[in-house]
Coordinates of C-alpha atoms in Angstrom, one line a residue:
M1140 CA 0.0 0.0 0.0
N1141 CA 1.5 3.4 -1.0
W1142 CA 2.0 6.1 1.6
P1143 CA -0.9 8.4 0.9
I1144 CA -3.5 5.7 1.4
R1145 CA -1.6 4.4 4.5
C1146 CA -1.7 7.9 5.8
L1147 CA -5.4 8.1 5.3
V1148 CA -5.9 4.8 7.0
R1149 CA -4.0 6.1 10.1
K1150 CA -5.9 9.3 10.2
A1151 CA -9.3 7.6 9.9
N1152 CA -8.2 5.2 12.7
I1153 CA -9.5 2.1 10.8
E1154 CA -8.0 -1.1 9.6
E1155 CA -6.3 -1.3 6.2
D1156 CA -8.4 -4.3 5.1
E1157 CA -11.6 -2.3 5.7
I1158 CA -10.7 0.6 3.3
L1159 CA -8.9 -1.3 0.6
P1160 CA -10.9 -3.5 -1.9
A1161 CA -10.4 -7.2 -1.5
T1162 CA -9.5 -8.8 -4.8
T1163 CA -8.0 -12.2 -4.1
S1164 CA -8.8 -13.2 -0.6
K1165 CA -12.2 -13.8 1.1
P1166 CA -15.4 -13.6 -1.1
K1167 CA -16.6 -10.0 -1.3
A1168 CA -20.3 -10.9 -1.5
L1169 CA -20.2 -13.0 1.7
R1170 CA -18.4 -11.9 4.8
S1171 CA -19.6 -14.5 7.2
K1172 CA -17.7 -17.8 7.4
E1173 CA -20.9 -19.5 8.7
I1174 CA -22.4 -19.6 5.2
T1175 CA -19.3 -19.8 3.0
W1176 CA -21.0 -22.8 1.3
V1177 CA -23.3 -20.3 -0.4
E1178 CA -20.4 -19.2 -2.6
G1179 CA -20.0 -22.8 -3.9
L1180 CA -23.7 -23.0 -4.5
R1181 CA -23.6 -19.8 -6.5
G1182 CA -20.8 -21.3 -8.7
L1183 CA -22.9 -24.4 -9.4
A1184 CA -25.9 -22.3 -10.3
A1185 CA -23.8 -20.3 -12.8
L1186 CA -22.5 -23.5 -14.3
G1187 CA -26.1 -24.7 -14.5
V1188 CA -27.2 -21.7 -16.5
L1189 CA -24.2 -22.2 -18.9
S1190 CA -25.1 -25.9 -19.3
N1191 CA -28.7 -25.0 -20.0
H1192 CA -27.7 -22.7 -22.9
L1193 CA -25.3 -25.2 -24.3
S1194 CA -28.0 -27.8 -24.2
M1195 CA -30.3 -25.5 -26.1
C1196 CA -27.7 -25.4 -28.9
Y1197 CA -27.4 -29.1 -29.7
A1198 CA -29.7 -31.1 -27.4
N1199 CA -33.2 -29.6 -27.4
Y1200 CA -34.7 -33.1 -26.9
L1201 CA -33.6 -32.9 -23.2
F1202 CA -36.1 -30.3 -22.3
R1203 CA -39.2 -32.5 -22.5
P1204 CA -39.5 -35.6 -20.4
C1205 CA -39.8 -39.1 -21.9
C1206 CA -41.3 -41.5 -22.4
A1207 CA -44.4 -43.0 -20.7
P1208 CA -47.5 -43.3 -22.8
I1209 CA -49.8 -41.4 -20.5
A1210 CA -53.0 -39.6 -21.7
G1211 CA -52.2 -40.8 -25.3
E1212 CA -49.3 -38.3 -25.6
L1213 CA -47.1 -40.8 -27.4
S1214 CA -47.6 -42.5 -30.7
P1215 CA -47.6 -46.3 -30.7
E1216 CA -44.2 -46.5 -32.4
N1217 CA -42.6 -44.4 -29.7
A1218 CA -44.5 -45.9 -26.7
N1219 CA -41.6 -48.2 -25.8
Q1220 CA -38.9 -45.6 -26.3
A1221 CA -36.4 -45.5 -23.4
P1222 CA -35.7 -42.1 -21.9
H1223 CA -32.2 -40.5 -22.3
L1224 CA -30.1 -40.4 -19.1
F1225 CA -30.4 -36.6 -19.0
Q1226 CA -34.2 -36.8 -19.3
L1227 CA -34.4 -38.5 -15.9
P1228 CA -35.0 -36.6 -12.6
I1229 CA -31.9 -34.8 -11.2
F1230 CA -29.8 -35.6 -14.3
R1231 CA -32.1 -33.4 -16.4
L1232 CA -31.0 -30.3 -14.4
V1233 CA -28.2 -29.9 -16.9
A1234 CA -31.0 -28.4 -19.2
A1235 CA -33.0 -26.7 -16.5
G1236 CA -31.9 -23.1 -16.6
E1237 CA -34.8 -21.4 -14.8
A1238 CA -34.3 -23.7 -11.8
F1239 CA -30.9 -22.1 -11.3
V1240 CA -32.3 -18.6 -11.7
A1241 CA -34.8 -19.5 -8.9
L1242 CA -31.8 -20.7 -6.9
F1243 CA -30.1 -17.3 -7.3
L1244 CA -33.3 -15.6 -6.0
V1245 CA -33.4 -17.8 -2.9
L1246 CA -29.7 -17.2 -2.2
T1247 CA -30.3 -13.4 -2.7
G1248 CA -32.9 -13.4 0.1
L1249 CA -30.8 -15.6 2.3
T1250 CA -27.5 -13.7 2.0
T1251 CA -28.9 -10.1 1.8
A1252 CA -31.0 -10.7 5.0
Y1253 CA -28.4 -12.8 6.9
K1254 CA -26.5 -9.9 8.6
P1255 CA -29.6 -7.7 9.2
L1256 CA -31.4 -10.7 10.8
K1257 CA -28.4 -11.5 12.9
Y1258 CA -28.6 -7.9 14.3
A1259 CA -32.4 -8.2 14.7
R1260 CA -32.0 -11.5 16.8
A1261 CA -29.5 -9.6 19.0
D1262 CA -32.0 -6.7 19.5
Q1263 CA -29.8 -4.3 17.5
V1264 CA -32.6 -3.1 15.3
E1265 CA -31.0 0.1 14.2
K1266 CA -27.9 -1.8 12.9
A1267 CA -30.2 -4.2 11.1
Y1268 CA -32.0 -1.3 9.4
S1269 CA -28.6 0.3 8.4
S1270 CA -27.2 -2.9 7.2
V1271 CA -30.1 -3.9 4.9
A1272 CA -30.4 -0.3 3.6
T1273 CA -26.8 -0.3 2.6
S1274 CA -26.8 -3.7 1.0
S1275 CA -30.1 -3.0 -0.9
F1276 CA -28.7 0.3 -2.2
R1277 CA -25.6 -1.3 -3.5
K1278 CA -27.5 -4.1 -5.2
L1279 CA -28.4 -2.1 -8.3
P1280 CA -24.9 -0.5 -9.1
R1281 CA -23.2 -3.8 -8.4
L1282 CA -25.3 -5.4 -11.0
F1283 CA -25.6 -2.5 -13.4
F1284 CA -22.0 -1.6 -14.0
P1285 CA -20.8 -5.1 -14.8
A1286 CA -23.8 -5.8 -17.0
T1287 CA -23.1 -2.6 -18.9
V1288 CA -19.5 -3.6 -19.6
A1289 CA -20.7 -7.1 -20.7
T1290 CA -23.3 -5.5 -23.0
V1291 CA -20.7 -3.2 -24.6
L1292 CA -18.3 -6.2 -25.1
S1293 CA -21.1 -8.2 -26.8
W1294 CA -22.1 -5.2 -28.9
A1295 CA -18.6 -4.7 -30.1
V1296 CA -18.1 -8.4 -31.0
C1297 CA -21.4 -8.4 -32.9
N1298 CA -20.8 -5.3 -34.9
L1299 CA -17.3 -6.5 -35.8
G1300 CA -18.8 -9.6 -37.4
G1301 CA -17.9 -12.0 -34.6
Y1302 CA -21.4 -13.5 -34.4
E1303 CA -21.9 -14.3 -38.1
T1304 CA -20.8 -17.9 -37.7
S1305 CA -23.2 -18.4 -34.8
R1306 CA -26.1 -16.7 -36.7
N1307 CA -25.6 -19.1 -39.6
G1308 CA -25.3 -22.2 -37.5
D1309 CA -28.0 -24.8 -37.2
A1310 CA -28.2 -24.6 -33.3
W1311 CA -31.5 -23.4 -31.9
W1312 CA -30.2 -21.1 -29.1
M1313 CA -27.8 -19.4 -31.5
I1314 CA -30.5 -19.0 -34.2
A1315 CA -33.0 -17.5 -31.7
L1316 CA -30.7 -15.2 -29.7
T1317 CA -27.8 -14.1 -32.0
P1318 CA -28.3 -10.4 -32.9
T1319 CA -27.5 -9.0 -36.3
Q1320 CA -25.1 -6.2 -37.0
S1321 CA -26.6 -2.7 -36.9
I1322 CA -28.0 -1.4 -40.1
G1323 CA -28.0 2.2 -41.3
P1324 CA -25.7 5.2 -40.6
W1325 CA -22.7 4.7 -38.4
Y1326 CA -24.3 6.3 -35.4
Q1327 CA -27.2 3.7 -35.5
A1328 CA -24.8 1.2 -33.8
F1329 CA -24.5 3.5 -30.8
V1330 CA -28.2 4.0 -30.7
D1331 CA -28.7 0.3 -30.6
L1332 CA -26.1 0.1 -27.8
W1333 CA -27.9 2.7 -25.8
W1334 CA -31.2 0.8 -25.9
A1335 CA -29.5 -2.5 -25.3
I1336 CA -27.9 -1.2 -22.0
W1337 CA -31.3 0.0 -20.7
R1338 CA -33.7 -2.6 -22.0
P1339 CA -32.9 -5.3 -19.4
W1340 CA -33.9 -2.9 -16.6
M1341 CA -37.3 -2.2 -18.2
P1342 CA -40.2 -4.5 -17.2
Y1343 CA -39.7 -7.9 -18.8
G1344 CA -37.0 -6.4 -21.1
V1345 CA -34.4 -8.5 -22.8
S1346 CA -31.1 -7.2 -24.2
P1347 CA -30.5 -8.3 -27.8
Y1348 CA -26.8 -8.6 -27.2
D1349 CA -26.8 -10.5 -23.8
Q1350 CA -30.1 -12.4 -23.3
P1351 CA -29.2 -13.8 -19.8
Q1352 CA -29.5 -10.3 -18.4
W1353 CA -33.3 -10.7 -18.4
A1354 CA -33.1 -11.9 -14.8
L1355 CA -31.1 -9.0 -13.4
Q1356 CA -34.2 -6.8 -12.8
F1357 CA -35.6 -9.6 -10.7
F1358 CA -32.4 -9.8 -8.6
V1359 CA -32.8 -6.0 -7.9
E1360 CA -36.4 -6.6 -7.1
A1361 CA -35.4 -9.4 -4.7
G1362 CA -33.0 -6.9 -2.9
M1363 CA -35.9 -4.4 -2.5
I1364 CA -38.2 -7.1 -1.2
T1365 CA -35.6 -8.1 1.4
F1366 CA -35.2 -4.4 2.4
L1367 CA -39.0 -4.0 3.0
A1368 CA -39.3 -7.3 4.7
V1369 CA -36.5 -6.6 7.2
L1370 CA -38.0 -3.1 7.7
G1371 CA -41.3 -4.6 8.6
T1372 CA -40.2 -7.6 10.8
A1373 CA -36.9 -6.6 12.5
R1374 CA -38.7 -5.7 15.8
L1375 CA -40.7 -9.0 15.9
S1376 CA -39.6 -12.1 17.8
T1377 CA -38.0 -14.8 15.7
G1378 CA -41.0 -17.1 15.7
W1379 CA -43.4 -14.4 14.7
R1380 CA -41.0 -13.1 12.0
I1381 CA -41.0 -16.6 10.4
V1382 CA -44.8 -16.7 10.5
V1383 CA -45.1 -13.2 8.9
L1384 CA -42.5 -13.9 6.2
S1385 CA -44.2 -17.2 5.3
A1386 CA -47.6 -15.6 5.1
W1387 CA -46.1 -12.8 2.8
A1388 CA -44.5 -15.5 0.7
Y1389 CA -47.8 -17.4 0.2
W1390 CA -49.5 -14.1 -0.9
S1391 CA -46.6 -13.3 -3.1
G1392 CA -46.8 -16.7 -4.8
H1393 CA -50.4 -16.0 -5.9
L1394 CA -49.3 -12.5 -7.1
S1395 CA -46.4 -14.1 -9.1
A1396 CA -48.8 -16.6 -10.7
I1397 CA -50.9 -13.6 -12.0
I1398 CA -48.1 -11.3 -13.3
R1399 CA -46.0 -14.3 -14.5
D1400 CA -42.7 -13.4 -12.9
P1401 CA -40.2 -16.1 -11.7
F1402 CA -41.8 -16.2 -8.2
V1403 CA -39.4 -13.5 -7.0
G1404 CA -41.2 -12.6 -3.7
Y1405 CA -41.9 -16.3 -2.9
C1406 CA -38.3 -17.3 -3.3
T1407 CA -36.8 -14.2 -1.6
L1408 CA -39.1 -14.2 1.5
L1409 CA -38.7 -17.9 2.1
G1410 CA -34.9 -17.5 1.5
M1411 CA -35.1 -15.2 4.6
V1412 CA -36.9 -17.9 6.5
L1413 CA -34.0 -20.3 5.6
A1414 CA -31.6 -17.7 7.1
E1415 CA -33.5 -17.9 10.3
I1416 CA -33.5 -21.7 10.2
N1417 CA -29.7 -21.6 9.6
F1418 CA -29.3 -19.6 12.8
A1419 CA -31.3 -22.1 14.8
V1420 CA -29.5 -25.1 13.3
S1421 CA -26.0 -23.5 13.9
S1422 CA -26.8 -22.6 17.5
Q1423 CA -28.1 -26.1 18.3
R1424 CA -25.3 -27.8 16.4
L1425 CA -27.9 -30.1 14.9
Y1426 CA -25.9 -30.9 11.8
N1427 CA -23.4 -32.8 13.9
K1428 CA -25.9 -35.5 14.7
L1429 CA -26.0 -38.6 12.4
A1430 CA -29.8 -38.4 12.0
S1431 CA -29.5 -34.8 10.8
K1432 CA -26.9 -35.7 8.2
I1433 CA -29.0 -38.5 6.8
I1434 CA -32.2 -36.4 6.8
G1435 CA -30.3 -33.5 5.2
C1436 CA -29.1 -35.7 2.3
L1437 CA -32.6 -37.1 1.8
I1438 CA -34.1 -33.6 1.7
V1439 CA -31.4 -32.5 -0.8
I1440 CA -32.4 -35.4 -3.1
L1441 CA -36.1 -34.4 -2.8
G1442 CA -35.3 -30.8 -3.6
L1443 CA -33.4 -31.8 -6.7
I1444 CA -36.3 -34.0 -7.9
A1445 CA -38.7 -31.0 -7.5
M1446 CA -36.2 -28.7 -9.3
S1447 CA -36.3 -31.2 -12.2
Y1448 CA -40.0 -30.6 -13.0
P1449 CA -40.3 -29.9 -16.7
R1450 CA -41.7 -26.7 -18.3
D1451 CA -43.7 -28.6 -21.0
L1452 CA -45.6 -31.8 -21.2
P1453 CA -45.1 -33.2 -17.7
E1454 CA -47.6 -35.9 -18.5
R1455 CA -45.0 -37.6 -20.8
A1456 CA -43.2 -39.2 -17.9
S1457 CA -44.7 -40.9 -14.9
W1458 CA -42.5 -39.1 -12.3
S1459 CA -43.4 -35.6 -13.6
Y1460 CA -47.1 -36.6 -14.1
G1461 CA -47.1 -37.6 -10.4
L1462 CA -45.6 -34.2 -9.4
R1463 CA -48.2 -32.4 -11.4
E1464 CA -51.1 -34.2 -9.7
L1465 CA -49.5 -33.6 -6.3
G1466 CA -49.0 -30.0 -7.2
E1467 CA -52.8 -29.6 -7.6
V1468 CA -53.1 -30.3 -3.9
V1469 CA -50.0 -28.8 -2.2
L1470 CA -49.3 -25.8 -4.6
P1471 CA -52.5 -23.7 -4.7
F1472 CA -51.1 -21.3 -7.3
N1473 CA -53.0 -20.6 -10.5
D1474 CA -50.0 -21.5 -12.7
S1475 CA -48.7 -24.3 -14.8
K1476 CA -47.0 -25.8 -11.7
Y1477 CA -43.6 -25.4 -13.4
K1478 CA -42.4 -22.3 -11.5
P1479 CA -44.0 -23.3 -8.2
W1480 CA -42.4 -26.7 -8.2
V1481 CA -39.0 -25.3 -9.3
S1482 CA -39.1 -22.6 -6.6
L1483 CA -40.2 -25.1 -3.9
G1484 CA -37.5 -27.5 -5.0
C1485 CA -34.8 -24.8 -4.6
L1486 CA -36.0 -24.0 -1.1
V1487 CA -36.1 -27.7 -0.1
F1488 CA -32.6 -28.2 -1.6
I1489 CA -31.1 -25.4 0.4
L1490 CA -32.9 -26.6 3.6
G1491 CA -31.2 -30.0 3.1
I1492 CA -27.8 -28.3 2.7
I1493 CA -28.4 -26.3 6.0
L1494 CA -29.0 -29.6 7.8
S1495 CA -26.0 -31.4 6.2
Q1496 CA -22.6 -30.3 7.3
P1497 CA -20.7 -32.7 4.9
I1498 CA -22.4 -31.0 2.0
Q1499 CA -21.6 -27.6 3.4
K1500 CA -17.9 -28.6 3.7
A1501 CA -18.0 -29.9 0.1
L1502 CA -19.3 -26.6 -1.2
S1503 CA -16.8 -24.6 0.9
I1504 CA -13.6 -26.1 -0.5
A1505 CA -11.3 -23.6 -2.3
P1506 CA -12.2 -24.5 -5.9
M1507 CA -15.9 -24.2 -5.2
V1508 CA -15.5 -20.8 -3.4
W1509 CA -13.4 -19.6 -6.4
L1510 CA -16.2 -20.7 -8.7
G1511 CA -18.6 -18.8 -6.6
K1512 CA -16.5 -15.6 -6.8
I1513 CA -16.5 -15.8 -10.6
S1514 CA -20.2 -16.8 -10.8
F1515 CA -21.5 -13.3 -11.9
P1516 CA -19.0 -12.7 -14.7
L1517 CA -19.6 -16.3 -15.8
Y1518 CA -23.3 -15.5 -15.9
L1519 CA -22.7 -12.3 -17.9
L1520 CA -19.9 -13.5 -20.3
H1521 CA -20.9 -17.0 -21.3
G1522 CA -23.4 -15.9 -23.9
T1523 CA -20.8 -13.8 -25.7
F1524 CA -18.3 -16.7 -25.7
I1525 CA -20.9 -19.3 -26.9
R1526 CA -21.9 -17.1 -29.9
S1527 CA -18.3 -16.3 -30.8
L1528 CA -15.5 -18.7 -29.7
F1529 CA -17.7 -21.8 -29.2
A1530 CA -19.5 -21.3 -32.6
W1531 CA -16.2 -20.8 -34.4
I1532 CA -14.9 -24.1 -33.1
L1533 CA -18.2 -26.0 -33.3
F1534 CA -18.8 -25.2 -37.0
A1535 CA -15.1 -25.2 -38.1
G1536 CA -14.8 -26.9 -41.5
Q1537 CA -18.6 -27.2 -42.0
E1538 CA -20.2 -26.1 -45.3
L1539 CA -23.6 -24.4 -45.6
S1540 CA -26.3 -27.0 -46.3
P1541 CA -30.2 -27.0 -46.0
S1542 CA -31.2 -26.7 -42.4
A1543 CA -32.8 -29.5 -40.5
R1544 CA -35.6 -27.1 -39.5
D1545 CA -36.2 -25.5 -42.9
E1546 CA -34.8 -26.9 -46.1
N1547 CA -35.1 -23.5 -47.8
V1548 CA -32.5 -22.0 -45.4
L1549 CA -28.8 -22.8 -45.6
K1550 CA -27.1 -23.3 -42.2
Y1551 CA -23.9 -24.9 -40.9
P1552 CA -24.9 -28.4 -39.7
L1553 CA -24.2 -29.6 -36.2
P1554 CA -21.0 -31.8 -36.1
S1555 CA -20.6 -35.2 -34.3
N1556 CA -20.9 -35.6 -30.6
I1557 CA -17.2 -36.0 -30.2
W1558 CA -16.5 -32.7 -31.8
I1559 CA -19.2 -31.0 -29.7
A1560 CA -17.5 -32.3 -26.5
F1561 CA -14.2 -31.0 -27.8
S1562 CA -15.8 -27.6 -28.5
V1563 CA -17.2 -27.4 -25.0
I1564 CA -13.7 -28.1 -23.5
C1565 CA -12.2 -25.5 -25.7
L1566 CA -14.8 -23.0 -24.6
M1567 CA -14.4 -23.5 -20.8
L1568 CA -10.7 -22.7 -20.4
P1569 CA -10.7 -19.2 -21.9
L1570 CA -14.1 -18.5 -20.4
L1571 CA -12.9 -19.3 -16.9
I1572 CA -9.7 -17.4 -17.4
S1573 CA -11.6 -14.4 -18.6
C1574 CA -13.9 -14.5 -15.5
H1575 CA -10.9 -14.7 -13.2
L1576 CA -9.3 -11.7 -14.9
W1577 CA -12.7 -9.9 -14.7
I1578 CA -12.8 -10.4 -10.9
K1579 CA -9.1 -9.4 -10.4
Y1580 CA -9.0 -6.2 -12.5
L1581 CA -12.6 -5.0 -13.3
E1582 CA -14.4 -5.9 -10.1
P1583 CA -12.4 -3.5 -7.9
C1584 CA -13.3 -0.7 -10.3
F1585 CA -17.0 -1.5 -10.1
D1586 CA -16.7 -1.5 -6.3
Q1587 CA -15.1 1.9 -6.3
M1588 CA -17.8 3.3 -8.6
T1589 CA -20.4 1.8 -6.2
L1590 CA -18.8 3.4 -3.2
W1591 CA -18.6 6.7 -5.1
M1592 CA -22.3 6.6 -5.8
E1593 CA -22.9 5.8 -2.1
S1594 CA -20.8 8.7 -0.9
V1595 CA -22.6 11.1 -3.3
M1596 CA -26.2 9.9 -2.7
L1597 CA -26.2 8.8 0.9
K1598 CA -25.7 10.8 4.1
Q1599 CA -22.7 9.2 5.6
T1600 CA -20.2 10.1 8.3
E1601 CA -16.4 9.7 8.2
P1602 CA -14.5 7.6 7.3
R1603 CA -16.9 6.5 4.6
Q1604 CA -17.8 9.9 3.3
H1605 CA -14.9 10.2 0.9
R1606 CA -13.7 6.6 0.9
A1607 CA -14.4 5.8 -2.8
W1608 CA -12.2 8.7 -3.9
R1609 CA -9.3 7.4 -1.8
L1610 CA -9.0 4.1 -3.5
G1611 CA -6.7 3.1 -6.4
W1612 CA -6.5 4.8 -9.7
F1613 CA -9.9 6.5 -9.2
A1614 CA -8.3 8.5 -6.3
R1615 CA -5.3 9.4 -8.4
I1616 CA -7.4 10.8 -11.2
K1617 CA -9.3 13.1 -8.8
A1618 CA -6.0 14.1 -7.1
M1619 CA -4.4 15.1 -10.4
L1620 CA -7.4 17.2 -11.3
Q1621 CA -7.1 18.9 -7.9
A1622 CA -3.4 19.4 -8.5
I1623 CA -4.1 21.3 -11.7
L1624 CA -6.7 23.3 -10.0
L1625 CA -4.4 24.3 -7.2
V1626 CA -1.6 25.3 -9.5
V1627 CA -4.0 27.4 -11.6
R1628 CA -5.5 29.1 -8.6
H1629 CA -2.1 30.1 -7.2
G1630 CA -0.6 31.3 -10.5
G1631 CA 1.8 28.4 -11.0
L1632 CA 4.6 27.1 -8.8
P1633 CA 6.6 29.5 -6.5
A1634 CA 9.8 30.8 -7.9
R1635 CA 11.8 30.0 -4.8
T1636 CA 10.9 26.3 -4.9
C1637 CA 13.6 23.9 -6.1
P1638 CA 12.6 22.7 -9.6
D1639 CA 14.0 19.2 -9.1
S1640 CA 12.9 18.2 -5.7
Y1641 CA 11.8 19.5 -2.3
S1642 CA 10.2 18.2 0.8
V1643 CA 6.8 18.8 2.4
D1644 CA 6.8 18.6 6.1
L1645 CA 3.4 18.8 7.8
E1646 CA 2.3 17.8 11.3
S1647 CA -1.1 16.3 11.7
E1648 CA -3.5 17.0 14.6
N1649 CA -2.7 13.5 16.0
G1650 CA 0.9 14.5 16.4
F1651 CA 2.6 12.2 13.8
L1652 CA 4.8 13.7 11.1
L1653 CA 4.1 13.4 7.4
Q1654 CA 7.3 13.9 5.3
E1655 CA 7.8 13.1 1.7
T1656 CA 10.2 14.2 -1.0
V1657 CA 8.3 15.2 -4.1
A1658 CA 9.9 15.1 -7.6
D1659 CA 7.7 17.4 -9.5
A1660 CA 4.8 19.8 -9.2
C1661 CA 2.1 17.2 -10.1
S1662 CA 3.4 14.8 -7.4
T1663 CA 3.5 17.7 -4.9
S1664 CA -0.1 18.5 -5.6
L1665 CA -1.0 14.8 -5.5
L1666 CA 0.6 14.7 -2.1
Y1667 CA -1.6 17.5 -0.8
A1668 CA -4.8 16.6 -2.7
S1669 CA -4.7 13.1 -1.1
D1670 CA -6.4 14.4 2.0
I1671 CA -3.5 15.7 4.2
N1672 CA -6.0 17.6 6.4
L1673 CA -7.8 15.4 8.9
K1674 CA -11.0 17.4 9.0
D1675 CA -11.7 17.8 5.3
T1676 CA -10.7 16.0 2.1
S1677 CA -10.7 19.3 0.2
P1678 CA -8.3 21.5 2.2
Y1679 CA -8.7 24.5 -0.2
R1680 CA -12.5 24.5 0.2
D1681 CA -12.7 27.1 3.0
S1682 CA -10.5 29.9 4.4
D1683 CA -9.5 28.1 7.5
N1684 CA -7.2 25.8 5.4
N1685 CA -5.6 28.5 3.2
E1686 CA -2.5 28.8 5.4
E1687 CA -1.8 25.1 5.1
T1688 CA -2.5 25.2 1.3
E1689 CA 0.2 27.9 0.9
R1690 CA 2.6 25.9 3.0
C1691 CA 2.1 22.8 0.8
L1692 CA 2.7 24.9 -2.3
G1693 CA 5.9 26.4 -0.9
K1694 CA 4.6 30.0 -0.5
P1695 CA 5.8 32.1 2.4

């Protein structure tokens, strides 16, 4: 850590780890070691979304169950057809993308409310309010800034012709979701980019350049629901809080069935209930008992089966037909039963993990935690990589031929299964490396931008008030602008100052000495603009600091 930031840390009387952004150590989204397993679960959910979109490219038959002749759905020649392995319960989750979106929503409710509920259980209600307000405020910029960068990247690849192979391939997901290059004047491309950035944040909007962003608005909605729920229940006892949250979830499920959203309130509110259950289980150490371990594993399996419920034609398999009939009794939502079953399955699945310490340990190992750290860039970038790098490898050496879907359209045919597997392997390595670089270099910038928004928009006390400006390259840009302003205001550098080097020697109000040799005028102003004064980060703002300003600039 360089000396100006170390100086600021001393003066603010806080720890260095609190002011500097973490980039390689503990997960940023999760500070509590008690639920580190959530990071591993996030990583698995992101891989599930990727697997779902790859399956849509070359294995559409996995999305419908097979193959029991129930209700006359199958023709006689197909009545004895054996189902594919990945059409069976649990295994078919490789093609169940919306199940993992529901899992993200449950985890949002659990993790966002975890710290506030911990304060509420300790009767520290004001801290609970402050914690949930801060986390809910940060939710939008922490999603918006990375999503914008991902959209710009996809837009650039598209308009440079990187998606042409994907658009001409005979893979359903690529055909349906690969955009065309902008048509018209040169500025039309930037108009398209502008609307593509904002469209995912409009009601039920979808970005043409990055379709997976359709769910981001629901993640923000989940954060706001958590904020309102904590606000309304923080003063309740734990038992009554669970009762109220469950009642709200039941009402929200009916509302979601009407407005056709992915059961956001239902998943989020019951995710908060799971946080309360996790507190109870951890305090009683129930997961150390053998019976709890066995029951936890059985509950996980039941949850995975429920998550496997198909979107279409559940009557085509006996297991999904049975779930549909059971859903008529236990899921009183006016819906197709697909979203209710998937949402309930995610809740049951996480409940089983809470009761099973071995599964928690498996999800908390270093590779799984790393996968959780890169889960969001993996979610954002995989669509761009599938439509560019994966398509280039998948259709390499193929010639245009009549499409299997429409003989009047020429498309690149799908290759053999061996070449598809090779293409997937070639996709994963650069994708994971790119996600790791994203976390290492871009994520700290997004954090600084979020903190800057927080310092501008929220009423905060020191040391957070100017914290964002003090970090990394963002602080240096501001300091250099302040340096130029100082030099202009004072008519340039003083004539009596040595042009090569001189020292600035200031004593702070805490009594320790700041001394630094400065090589040039810009560095001198940077030294001063980096908050030498303890009381104000802009010492030249008022007349009380004019004397110290002149001392820093070398004036008598």
